[in-house]
Coordinates of C-alpha atoms in Angstrom, one line a residue:
Chain S
M1 CA 87.0 45.2 4.8
Y2 CA 89.6 42.2 5.8
V3 CA 89.6 39.0 6.9
P4 CA 91.0 38.1 10.4
H5 CA 94.1 36.1 10.2
T6 CA 96.7 34.9 12.4
F7 CA 99.5 36.8 10.7
I8 CA 99.9 40.4 10.0
E9 CA 97.4 41.5 7.3
C10 CA 97.9 44.8 5.7
K11 CA 95.6 46.8 3.2
Y12 CA 97.6 49.8 2.0
G13 CA 98.0 51.9 -1.2
P14 CA 97.7 55.6 -2.3
E15 CA 94.3 57.2 -1.4
L16 CA 91.5 55.7 -3.5
V17 CA 89.9 58.7 -5.0
V18 CA 86.3 56.6 -4.8
T19 CA 87.0 56.5 -0.9
C20 CA 86.7 52.9 -0.4
T21 CA 89.4 52.6 2.2
F22 CA 90.4 56.2 3.5
R23 CA 93.4 56.4 5.9
S24 CA 93.7 53.9 8.6
S25 CA 90.7 51.8 9.7
P26 CA 89.9 52.4 13.3
V27 CA 89.4 48.8 13.8
A28 CA 92.3 47.4 12.3
G29 CA 94.7 50.1 13.3
S30 CA 97.0 52.3 11.5
N31 CA 99.8 49.8 11.0
R32 CA 97.6 47.4 9.4
V33 CA 95.6 49.8 7.4
F34 CA 97.3 52.7 5.8
N35 CA 98.2 54.9 3.2
T36 CA 101.2 54.9 1.0
P37 CA 103.0 57.4 -1.5
L38 CA 102.7 57.5 -4.9
S39 CA 104.8 54.3 -5.9
E40 CA 103.2 51.7 -7.7
Q41 CA 106.0 49.6 -8.2
G42 CA 106.8 49.9 -4.5
I43 CA 103.4 49.4 -3.4
V44 CA 103.3 45.7 -5.5
G45 CA 106.9 45.1 -4.5
F46 CA 106.4 45.5 -0.7
G47 CA 103.4 43.5 -1.2
I48 CA 105.1 40.7 -2.8
G49 CA 107.7 40.7 0.1
L50 CA 105.2 41.0 2.7
A51 CA 103.3 38.0 1.3
T52 CA 106.4 35.8 1.0
Q53 CA 106.6 36.1 4.9
G54 CA 103.5 34.9 5.4
S55 CA 101.3 38.0 5.8
T56 CA 98.4 38.7 4.1
A57 CA 98.7 41.7 1.7
I58 CA 95.9 43.5 0.1
A59 CA 97.6 46.3 -1.9
E60 CA 95.2 49.0 -3.7
I61 CA 96.2 50.9 -6.9
Q62 CA 94.2 54.3 -7.2
F63 CA 93.2 53.4 -10.9
A64 CA 94.2 50.1 -13.0
D65 CA 95.6 53.1 -15.5
Y66 CA 98.2 53.5 -12.8
I67 CA 99.4 50.1 -12.3
H68 CA 101.9 49.9 -14.9
P69 CA 105.1 51.2 -12.9
A70 CA 104.4 47.8 -11.3
F71 CA 104.4 45.7 -14.2
D72 CA 108.0 44.4 -13.9
Q73 CA 107.2 43.4 -10.2
V74 CA 103.9 41.5 -11.2
V75 CA 105.4 39.8 -14.2
N76 CA 108.9 39.2 -13.3
E77 CA 108.5 38.8 -9.5
A78 CA 104.9 37.8 -8.4
A79 CA 104.1 35.5 -11.3
K80 CA 107.5 33.8 -11.1
Y81 CA 108.4 33.5 -7.3
R82 CA 107.0 30.3 -6.4
Y83 CA 108.2 28.6 -9.7
R84 CA 111.9 29.9 -9.6
S85 CA 112.3 29.1 -6.1
A86 CA 110.8 25.6 -6.4
S87 CA 108.5 26.7 -3.5
H88 CA 110.8 27.8 -1.1
Y89 CA 109.1 31.2 -1.2
H90 CA 105.8 32.2 -3.0
C91 CA 103.4 35.6 -2.7
G92 CA 100.2 33.5 -2.4
P93 CA 98.8 35.7 0.2
L94 CA 99.2 39.0 -1.9
T95 CA 95.9 40.6 -3.5
V96 CA 96.4 43.5 -5.5
R97 CA 92.8 45.6 -5.8
A98 CA 92.6 48.3 -8.8
P99 CA 89.4 49.9 -10.4
Y100 CA 89.1 49.8 -14.0
G101 CA 86.8 50.6 -16.7
A102 CA 85.0 53.3 -17.8
V103 CA 83.1 55.8 -15.7
G104 CA 81.6 58.3 -17.7
H105 CA 84.2 61.1 -18.2
G106 CA 87.6 59.4 -16.9
G107 CA 89.4 60.0 -20.4
H108 CA 92.7 58.4 -21.1
Y109 CA 93.8 57.5 -17.6
H110 CA 90.9 56.9 -15.6
S111 CA 89.1 54.3 -17.7
Q112 CA 91.9 51.9 -18.9
S113 CA 90.7 48.1 -18.9
V114 CA 94.1 46.6 -18.4
E115 CA 93.3 42.9 -17.6
G116 CA 94.7 41.9 -20.9
F117 CA 98.0 42.5 -20.2
Y118 CA 97.9 40.7 -17.0
A119 CA 96.2 37.6 -18.1
H120 CA 98.9 37.1 -20.3
V121 CA 101.2 36.0 -17.7
P122 CA 101.6 32.7 -16.4
G123 CA 101.6 32.6 -12.2
I124 CA 99.0 35.1 -11.0
K125 CA 95.4 35.1 -11.1
V126 CA 93.0 37.6 -12.6
V127 CA 89.6 38.3 -11.0
I128 CA 87.0 40.6 -12.3
P129 CA 83.7 41.0 -10.1
R130 CA 80.4 41.9 -12.1
G131 CA 78.4 43.6 -9.0
P132 CA 79.1 44.5 -5.4
S133 CA 77.6 40.9 -3.8
Q134 CA 80.3 39.1 -6.6
A135 CA 82.8 41.5 -5.5
K136 CA 82.4 40.8 -1.9
G137 CA 82.4 37.0 -2.3
L138 CA 85.2 37.4 -5.0
L139 CA 87.4 39.5 -3.1
L140 CA 87.3 37.1 -0.1
A141 CA 87.9 34.1 -2.5
S142 CA 91.0 36.4 -3.5
I143 CA 92.3 36.8 -0.5
R144 CA 92.1 33.4 0.6
D145 CA 93.3 32.2 -2.3
Q146 CA 97.2 31.2 -2.2
N147 CA 98.3 32.6 -5.3
P148 CA 98.9 36.3 -6.0
V149 CA 95.7 37.4 -7.2
F150 CA 95.0 40.7 -9.2
F151 CA 91.5 42.1 -8.8
F152 CA 90.0 44.5 -11.1
E153 CA 86.9 46.3 -9.8
P154 CA 84.3 47.8 -12.3
K155 CA 85.0 51.7 -11.4
W156 CA 81.4 52.7 -12.3
L157 CA 80.2 50.5 -9.9
Y158 CA 81.2 52.7 -7.0
Q159 CA 78.8 55.3 -8.3
A160 CA 75.9 52.7 -8.9
A161 CA 72.8 53.1 -6.6
G162 CA 73.3 49.6 -5.1
E163 CA 72.6 46.1 -4.9
R164 CA 71.4 43.8 -2.2
H165 CA 73.7 41.3 -1.3
T166 CA 73.6 38.4 1.0
Q167 CA 75.2 37.2 4.4
L168 CA 78.8 36.4 4.7
A169 CA 78.6 32.8 5.2
S170 CA 76.4 32.3 2.0
L171 CA 78.1 34.2 -0.6
C172 CA 79.4 32.0 -3.4
T173 CA 83.3 32.6 -3.1
C174 CA 83.9 30.1 -6.2
M175 CA 86.0 31.5 -8.7
Q176 CA 84.5 29.6 -11.7
S177 CA 82.6 30.9 -14.0
L178 CA 78.8 31.4 -13.5
S179 CA 75.9 30.9 -16.0
L180 CA 73.5 33.5 -15.5
S181 CA 70.8 32.3 -17.8
A182 CA 70.5 29.2 -19.6
G183 CA 69.7 29.6 -23.4
S184 CA 70.0 27.4 -26.4
D185 CA 70.6 29.7 -29.3
V186 CA 73.6 31.6 -28.5
T187 CA 76.4 31.7 -25.8
V188 CA 77.3 35.1 -24.7
L189 CA 80.4 35.5 -22.7
G190 CA 81.9 38.5 -20.6
Y191 CA 83.1 39.7 -17.5
G192 CA 82.7 42.7 -15.4
S193 CA 81.3 45.7 -15.9
Q194 CA 80.2 44.3 -19.4
I195 CA 77.9 41.8 -17.8
Q196 CA 75.1 44.5 -17.1
I197 CA 75.4 45.7 -20.7
L198 CA 75.3 42.1 -22.2
R199 CA 72.3 41.2 -19.8
Q200 CA 70.2 44.0 -21.3
A201 CA 71.6 42.8 -24.9
C202 CA 70.3 39.5 -24.2
E203 CA 67.0 40.6 -22.9
M204 CA 66.5 42.8 -26.3
A205 CA 67.6 39.6 -28.3
Q206 CA 64.9 37.5 -26.3
S207 CA 62.0 40.2 -26.7
E208 CA 63.0 41.1 -30.5
L209 CA 64.4 38.1 -32.0
G210 CA 63.0 35.5 -30.0
V211 CA 66.5 34.3 -29.4
S212 CA 67.5 32.4 -26.2
C213 CA 70.7 33.5 -24.9
E214 CA 73.0 31.8 -22.2
L215 CA 75.1 34.5 -20.4
I216 CA 78.0 33.4 -18.8
D217 CA 80.1 35.8 -16.5
L218 CA 83.6 34.2 -16.3
R219 CA 84.5 35.9 -13.0
T220 CA 88.1 34.6 -13.2
I221 CA 90.2 35.4 -16.7
L222 CA 93.1 33.6 -15.3
P223 CA 92.7 30.8 -15.4
W224 CA 89.4 30.8 -17.2
D225 CA 86.6 28.1 -16.9
E226 CA 87.1 26.6 -20.4
D227 CA 84.9 23.6 -19.4
T228 CA 81.7 25.4 -18.6
V229 CA 82.4 27.7 -21.8
I230 CA 83.2 24.8 -24.2
Q231 CA 80.2 22.9 -22.9
S232 CA 77.8 26.0 -23.6
V233 CA 79.1 26.7 -26.9
C234 CA 79.0 23.1 -28.0
K235 CA 75.2 23.1 -27.1
T236 CA 74.6 26.5 -28.8
G237 CA 76.9 26.5 -31.8
R238 CA 77.1 30.4 -31.6
L239 CA 79.5 32.6 -29.3
V240 CA 79.4 36.1 -28.5
V241 CA 82.3 37.7 -26.4
S242 CA 82.2 41.1 -25.2
H243 CA 85.0 43.1 -23.1
E244 CA 85.3 46.9 -22.7
A245 CA 89.1 46.9 -23.5
P246 CA 90.3 47.2 -26.8
L247 CA 89.8 44.6 -29.8
T248 CA 93.0 43.7 -30.7
A249 CA 94.9 41.3 -28.5
G250 CA 92.3 41.8 -25.9
F251 CA 91.1 38.8 -23.7
G252 CA 88.4 38.0 -26.2
A253 CA 90.8 36.9 -28.9
E254 CA 92.1 34.1 -26.4
L255 CA 88.5 33.0 -25.5
A256 CA 87.6 32.9 -29.3
A257 CA 90.9 31.1 -30.3
T258 CA 90.2 28.4 -27.5
V259 CA 86.5 27.8 -28.5
Q260 CA 87.0 27.8 -32.2
A261 CA 89.9 25.0 -31.6
E262 CA 87.8 23.0 -29.2
C263 CA 84.3 23.5 -30.6
F264 CA 84.9 23.9 -34.6
N265 CA 82.5 21.1 -35.5
H266 CA 79.7 22.6 -33.3
L267 CA 80.0 26.3 -34.9
E268 CA 77.4 27.4 -36.7
A269 CA 78.7 31.2 -37.1
P270 CA 82.1 32.8 -36.8
I271 CA 82.7 33.7 -33.1
Q272 CA 81.9 37.6 -32.5
R273 CA 84.2 39.9 -30.6
V274 CA 82.6 43.2 -29.4
C275 CA 85.1 45.3 -27.8
G276 CA 86.4 48.6 -27.3
W277 CA 87.9 50.2 -30.3
D278 CA 91.6 50.2 -31.0
T279 CA 92.4 53.7 -29.8
P280 CA 93.4 55.3 -26.6
F281 CA 90.3 55.8 -24.6
P282 CA 88.7 59.0 -25.5
L283 CA 87.2 61.7 -23.5
I284 CA 84.2 63.3 -25.2
F285 CA 83.8 60.2 -27.6
E286 CA 83.3 57.5 -24.4
P287 CA 79.6 56.5 -25.4
F288 CA 81.1 55.5 -29.0
Y289 CA 83.9 53.9 -27.6
I290 CA 82.0 51.5 -25.4
P291 CA 80.9 48.1 -26.8
N292 CA 77.1 49.1 -25.7
K293 CA 73.9 47.1 -25.6
V294 CA 73.0 47.9 -29.2
R295 CA 76.4 47.1 -30.8
C296 CA 76.1 43.6 -28.5
F297 CA 72.7 42.9 -29.7
D298 CA 74.1 43.4 -33.5
A299 CA 76.4 40.8 -32.6
I300 CA 73.8 38.4 -31.3
R301 CA 71.9 39.1 -34.3
T302 CA 74.7 38.5 -36.8
V303 CA 75.5 34.9 -35.5
V304 CA 71.9 34.1 -35.4
D305 CA 71.3 35.2 -38.9
Y306 CA 74.5 33.7 -40.2
Chain P
M1 CA 106.4 92.7 -13.1
L2 CA 103.4 94.1 -14.5
Y3 CA 103.6 91.2 -17.1
M4 CA 103.9 88.8 -14.2
Y5 CA 100.8 90.3 -12.5
R6 CA 98.7 90.2 -15.5
K7 CA 99.6 86.5 -16.4
M8 CA 98.6 85.5 -12.6
V9 CA 95.2 87.2 -12.8
E10 CA 94.7 85.4 -16.2
I11 CA 95.5 82.3 -14.8
R12 CA 93.1 83.2 -11.7
Q13 CA 90.2 83.9 -13.9
F14 CA 90.5 81.1 -16.0
E15 CA 90.5 78.6 -13.0
E16 CA 87.5 80.6 -11.3
A17 CA 85.4 80.5 -14.7
A18 CA 86.5 76.9 -15.3
G19 CA 85.5 76.1 -11.9
T20 CA 82.1 77.5 -12.2
L21 CA 81.2 75.9 -15.7
Y22 CA 82.4 72.5 -14.2
Q23 CA 80.1 72.7 -11.3
S24 CA 77.2 73.6 -13.8
G25 CA 77.9 70.4 -15.5
Q26 CA 79.1 71.7 -18.8
L27 CA 82.6 70.3 -18.5
P28 CA 83.2 66.7 -19.2
G29 CA 86.5 64.9 -17.5
F30 CA 87.9 66.1 -14.3
L31 CA 89.1 69.4 -13.2
H32 CA 91.9 70.3 -11.0
L33 CA 92.5 74.0 -10.1
Y34 CA 95.6 75.9 -9.6
I35 CA 94.2 78.5 -7.6
G36 CA 97.0 80.1 -5.1
E37 CA 99.7 78.4 -6.8
E38 CA 100.1 81.0 -9.8
A39 CA 103.2 82.4 -8.8
T40 CA 105.2 79.3 -9.3
A41 CA 104.3 78.8 -12.9
V42 CA 104.3 82.6 -13.7
G43 CA 107.8 83.2 -11.9
V44 CA 109.3 80.1 -14.0
C45 CA 107.8 80.7 -17.4
A46 CA 108.7 84.5 -17.3
H47 CA 112.4 83.1 -18.4
L48 CA 111.3 81.1 -21.0
H49 CA 110.9 81.5 -24.9
N50 CA 108.4 79.7 -27.2
D51 CA 110.9 77.3 -28.2
D52 CA 111.5 76.3 -24.7
Y53 CA 110.0 73.2 -23.4
I54 CA 107.6 72.5 -20.4
T55 CA 105.8 69.6 -19.0
S56 CA 102.9 70.0 -16.9
T57 CA 100.6 67.8 -14.8
H58 CA 96.9 67.2 -13.9
R59 CA 96.8 70.4 -12.5
G60 CA 98.3 72.0 -15.4
H61 CA 96.4 75.4 -16.6
G62 CA 98.7 77.6 -14.7
H63 CA 101.7 76.4 -16.4
L64 CA 99.9 76.5 -19.9
I65 CA 98.7 80.0 -19.7
A66 CA 102.2 81.0 -18.0
K67 CA 103.9 79.6 -21.2
G68 CA 101.6 81.2 -23.6
G69 CA 98.8 79.1 -24.1
R70 CA 95.7 80.7 -25.5
R71 CA 93.0 80.5 -23.0
D72 CA 90.3 80.3 -25.7
R73 CA 91.8 77.3 -27.0
M74 CA 92.4 75.8 -23.6
M75 CA 88.8 76.5 -22.8
A76 CA 87.6 74.8 -25.9
E77 CA 89.3 71.6 -24.9
L78 CA 87.9 71.7 -21.7
F79 CA 84.6 71.4 -23.4
A80 CA 86.0 68.8 -25.7
R81 CA 85.4 70.6 -28.5
T82 CA 87.3 70.2 -32.0
T83 CA 88.6 73.8 -31.6
G84 CA 90.4 73.4 -28.4
Y85 CA 94.2 72.6 -28.5
C86 CA 94.1 68.8 -28.7
K87 CA 90.7 68.8 -30.8
G88 CA 88.8 67.9 -27.7
K89 CA 90.3 64.5 -27.3
G90 CA 92.4 64.9 -24.0
G91 CA 90.4 67.6 -22.1
S92 CA 91.9 69.4 -19.2
M93 CA 94.7 67.1 -18.3
H94 CA 96.3 66.6 -21.6
I95 CA 96.5 69.8 -23.3
A96 CA 99.6 70.3 -25.5
D97 CA 100.8 73.0 -28.0
K98 CA 103.6 72.5 -30.2
E99 CA 103.9 76.2 -31.0
T100 CA 104.5 77.1 -27.4
G101 CA 106.7 74.2 -26.3
I102 CA 103.9 72.8 -24.1
L103 CA 105.0 69.0 -24.2
G104 CA 101.6 68.4 -22.5
A105 CA 99.7 68.4 -19.3
N106 CA 99.7 65.0 -18.0
G107 CA 97.0 62.9 -16.0
V108 CA 99.6 60.5 -14.9
V109 CA 101.8 61.6 -11.9
G110 CA 105.4 62.1 -12.5
A111 CA 104.9 61.0 -16.3
G112 CA 106.1 64.2 -17.9
I113 CA 109.3 64.3 -15.5
P114 CA 111.4 61.8 -17.9
L115 CA 109.7 63.5 -21.2
A116 CA 111.0 66.9 -20.2
A117 CA 114.3 65.5 -19.8
G118 CA 114.3 63.8 -23.1
A119 CA 113.5 67.3 -24.8
G120 CA 116.4 68.6 -22.9
L121 CA 118.6 65.9 -24.2
S122 CA 117.5 66.7 -27.9
A123 CA 118.1 70.3 -27.2
K124 CA 121.9 69.4 -25.9
L125 CA 122.5 66.9 -28.7
R126 CA 121.0 69.4 -31.6
G127 CA 123.5 72.2 -30.1
T128 CA 120.6 74.8 -29.3
Q129 CA 120.1 76.9 -26.2
Q130 CA 116.8 75.5 -25.6
V131 CA 115.8 74.7 -22.1
A132 CA 113.2 72.0 -20.7
V133 CA 111.4 72.7 -17.3
S134 CA 109.3 69.8 -15.7
F135 CA 106.5 70.6 -13.3
F136 CA 105.5 68.2 -10.6
G137 CA 104.4 68.2 -7.2
D138 CA 105.6 66.7 -4.0
G139 CA 103.4 63.4 -4.4
A140 CA 105.6 63.0 -7.9
T141 CA 108.7 63.0 -6.2
N142 CA 107.8 59.6 -4.7
Q143 CA 107.5 58.2 -8.1
G144 CA 110.4 55.8 -9.1
V145 CA 110.6 57.7 -12.4
F146 CA 111.5 61.1 -10.7
H147 CA 114.8 59.4 -9.2
E148 CA 115.6 57.6 -12.4
T149 CA 115.3 61.1 -14.3
L150 CA 117.1 63.1 -11.8
N151 CA 119.9 61.0 -11.6
L152 CA 120.2 60.7 -15.7
A153 CA 119.8 64.5 -16.2
A154 CA 122.9 65.1 -13.4
V155 CA 124.8 62.3 -15.2
W156 CA 124.4 63.9 -18.7
E157 CA 124.2 67.8 -17.7
L158 CA 121.0 68.1 -19.3
P159 CA 119.4 71.5 -19.7
V160 CA 116.6 70.9 -17.3
V161 CA 114.8 72.8 -14.5
F162 CA 112.9 70.3 -12.2
V163 CA 110.2 72.4 -10.4
C164 CA 108.6 70.7 -7.5
E165 CA 105.6 72.3 -6.5
N166 CA 105.2 71.3 -3.2
N167 CA 101.6 72.3 -1.8
R168 CA 102.0 70.0 1.2
F169 CA 99.5 67.7 -0.1
G170 CA 99.5 64.4 -2.1
M171 CA 95.9 64.7 -3.0
G172 CA 94.5 64.5 0.7
T173 CA 97.8 62.9 2.0
P174 CA 99.9 65.4 3.9
Q175 CA 103.7 65.4 2.8
R176 CA 104.8 64.1 6.3
E177 CA 102.8 61.1 5.4
H178 CA 104.2 60.2 2.4
Q179 CA 108.0 60.9 2.7
R180 CA 110.2 62.2 5.4
V181 CA 111.7 64.6 3.5
V182 CA 110.2 68.3 4.3
D183 CA 112.5 70.7 2.1
I184 CA 112.5 68.5 -1.1
A185 CA 115.6 70.5 -2.8
A186 CA 117.8 70.5 0.3
V187 CA 117.4 66.8 0.6
R188 CA 116.7 65.2 -3.0
A189 CA 118.9 67.5 -5.2
P190 CA 122.3 66.5 -3.4
A191 CA 121.1 63.0 -3.8
Y192 CA 121.8 63.3 -7.6
D193 CA 124.8 66.2 -6.9
M194 CA 122.3 68.4 -8.6
P195 CA 122.0 72.3 -7.4
G196 CA 118.7 72.7 -5.3
I197 CA 116.9 75.8 -4.3
T198 CA 113.7 76.2 -2.3
V199 CA 111.7 79.4 -2.5
D200 CA 108.4 80.4 -1.2
G201 CA 106.3 79.4 -4.4
N202 CA 103.7 82.1 -3.7
D203 CA 106.1 85.1 -3.9
V204 CA 106.6 85.5 -7.6
L205 CA 109.5 87.7 -7.5
K206 CA 111.1 85.0 -5.3
V207 CA 110.4 82.3 -8.0
Y208 CA 111.2 84.7 -10.6
A209 CA 114.8 85.4 -9.0
A210 CA 115.2 81.7 -8.0
A211 CA 114.2 80.4 -11.8
D212 CA 116.6 83.0 -13.3
E213 CA 119.5 81.2 -11.6
A214 CA 118.0 77.7 -12.6
V215 CA 117.2 78.7 -16.1
T216 CA 120.5 80.4 -16.8
R217 CA 122.6 77.7 -15.7
A218 CA 120.5 75.3 -18.0
R219 CA 120.7 77.7 -20.7
E220 CA 124.5 77.9 -20.4
G221 CA 125.4 74.2 -20.1
G222 CA 125.7 74.0 -16.4
G223 CA 123.1 71.3 -16.1
P224 CA 119.9 70.8 -14.3
T225 CA 118.5 71.9 -11.0
L226 CA 115.8 71.1 -8.7
L227 CA 113.8 74.1 -7.9
N228 CA 111.4 73.6 -4.7
C229 CA 108.3 76.0 -4.6
D230 CA 106.6 75.9 -1.3
T231 CA 103.1 76.8 -2.2
Y232 CA 99.3 76.1 -1.3
R233 CA 96.1 75.3 -3.2
F234 CA 93.3 77.3 -2.1
R235 CA 90.6 74.8 -3.4
G236 CA 90.5 71.0 -3.1
H237 CA 92.6 68.4 -5.1
H238 CA 89.8 68.3 -7.9
I239 CA 86.3 69.7 -8.1
G240 CA 84.3 67.3 -5.9
D241 CA 87.1 67.6 -3.3
P242 CA 86.1 70.4 -0.6
G243 CA 89.9 70.1 0.4
T244 CA 88.6 70.5 4.2
S245 CA 88.3 66.7 5.1
Y246 CA 92.4 66.5 5.3
R247 CA 93.1 70.1 6.0
D248 CA 91.9 72.6 8.7
R249 CA 89.4 75.0 7.3
E250 CA 91.4 77.5 9.4
E251 CA 94.5 76.9 7.7
V252 CA 93.2 77.4 4.3
Q253 CA 91.7 80.4 5.2
E254 CA 95.1 81.6 6.7
Q255 CA 96.7 80.7 3.5
E256 CA 94.2 82.5 1.2
R257 CA 94.4 85.7 3.8
Q258 CA 98.3 85.6 4.2
R259 CA 99.7 84.2 0.9
D260 CA 97.7 84.9 -1.9
P261 CA 100.3 85.3 -4.9
I262 CA 98.3 88.0 -6.6
R263 CA 97.4 90.2 -3.4
R264 CA 101.1 89.8 -2.5
L265 CA 102.3 91.3 -6.0
T266 CA 99.4 93.8 -5.8
Q267 CA 100.8 95.3 -2.6
V268 CA 104.3 95.4 -3.8
L269 CA 103.1 97.5 -7.1
I270 CA 101.2 99.8 -5.0
E271 CA 103.9 100.2 -2.4
E272 CA 106.9 99.8 -3.7
V273 CA 106.7 100.4 -7.6
G274 CA 103.7 103.3 -7.0
Y275 CA 101.0 102.0 -8.9
N276 CA 97.6 103.4 -7.8
A277 CA 95.1 101.0 -6.0
R278 CA 92.5 100.8 -8.7

């Protein structure tokens, strides 16, 4: 999938295990869609270079767990190019995609959520879709965005049955957050694969506790839609944040800190974070690690009962 | 020779059993089989003692068994049981055993290479005769960390043997599509002014002879060697990959017929050494 563009446009990376793009595309041609060796630092670095010359570069990293050799290129090059060169150069046409998150049996290195590391770098954007329709629209938006975007795709969605999605033209490509349900008792905030779980927790809260939840999908975590979230929490007075990534210094910490500063007088209860545990991602213990719907439901109950 | 024969058969049996168990849904995680590549692990590890080190890959069961890993504890680890080597925490790709110097299999491609060199540096600083061996594939030789490690190991003359198992494919990408180099040792070893040897990785006797040179050199303070073993995996990259969408079925079958390391050694044992074919 690619957007026709005036300039040379390339989509490349090591083979994606989930066979999203395999080998060269018959449509685009092998000089535009191609496999690379295992060199994540090179893949991102080359992408930056391509993008500085105006090409739309879409780089794939096989699993987000493997993006770390490219960390220097992301943090020191992609994020700072425009600023340090006073806009002589920038790598806005760069998009880096990687599947992230639990897949059921991935263990240490096929399951990690790495968005927290990259949300900490001014100069890039981090976008995380919750489902196929969102992925399509948000990926197009990310590609068109004139900033380097890191696009983390929930891995398990590749194995999910499917979701009907709308025509291209009517897809929402807006990268702001989206309220999925209007509610009055508690704001429930998350992104990516966790949204499915939060939706179930909210349904449980409604049916078992009569609690009305306002579920918000952040969609973009850097920069994140503070206005929508603050408005919601000032209304409900309660916030539950959830992500699969580990608790300590996870992105939920940023959300909680900002909301408590902006909504302090409106808060009826301490903000709850329901996250992965502070351990390496386990193999057989995955079901215990994941912040599942029961843990999320418990957090909703905690803020409501406070 | 009989020892090496037995070890290769142990590996082959373990892998076939693991494959069957995985396909019946009993093993969590992923599984990457070493079938067809047994000669490399066995030929190299035959020179190693318990206190020598190895680092391995996602396709590590062969290295682990060849280095002295216990198959029962390995299998338990595959089942993610607490009786496994790593108490079931890591599964197939991360088995480690301090007693036999197995620094660990590794799910991240190339990640073990500097770890082995570090262990080698430790041995050198402590003045022991220990050797560290790092196993990796052709795909890993494109990782930056491979180049950084070989450079440093050469500069510091570390007691390390870098064993590249070139099975001609980085997952499903043929070697010619991920690097221009064909003979990895002939080209990449001189880049670091390091001795390089290339052997038929499916001939355990040839691997044994080449590893003898490399391990001895390391043990005697002569520095590192890049040992490139040309081999072939008979199954797919992992269970779930038939291995024929990017390879000709005929090529796979030809390899199995002509280059099975166990069958080759069997022939030698029967014809040259005089064992009975039983």
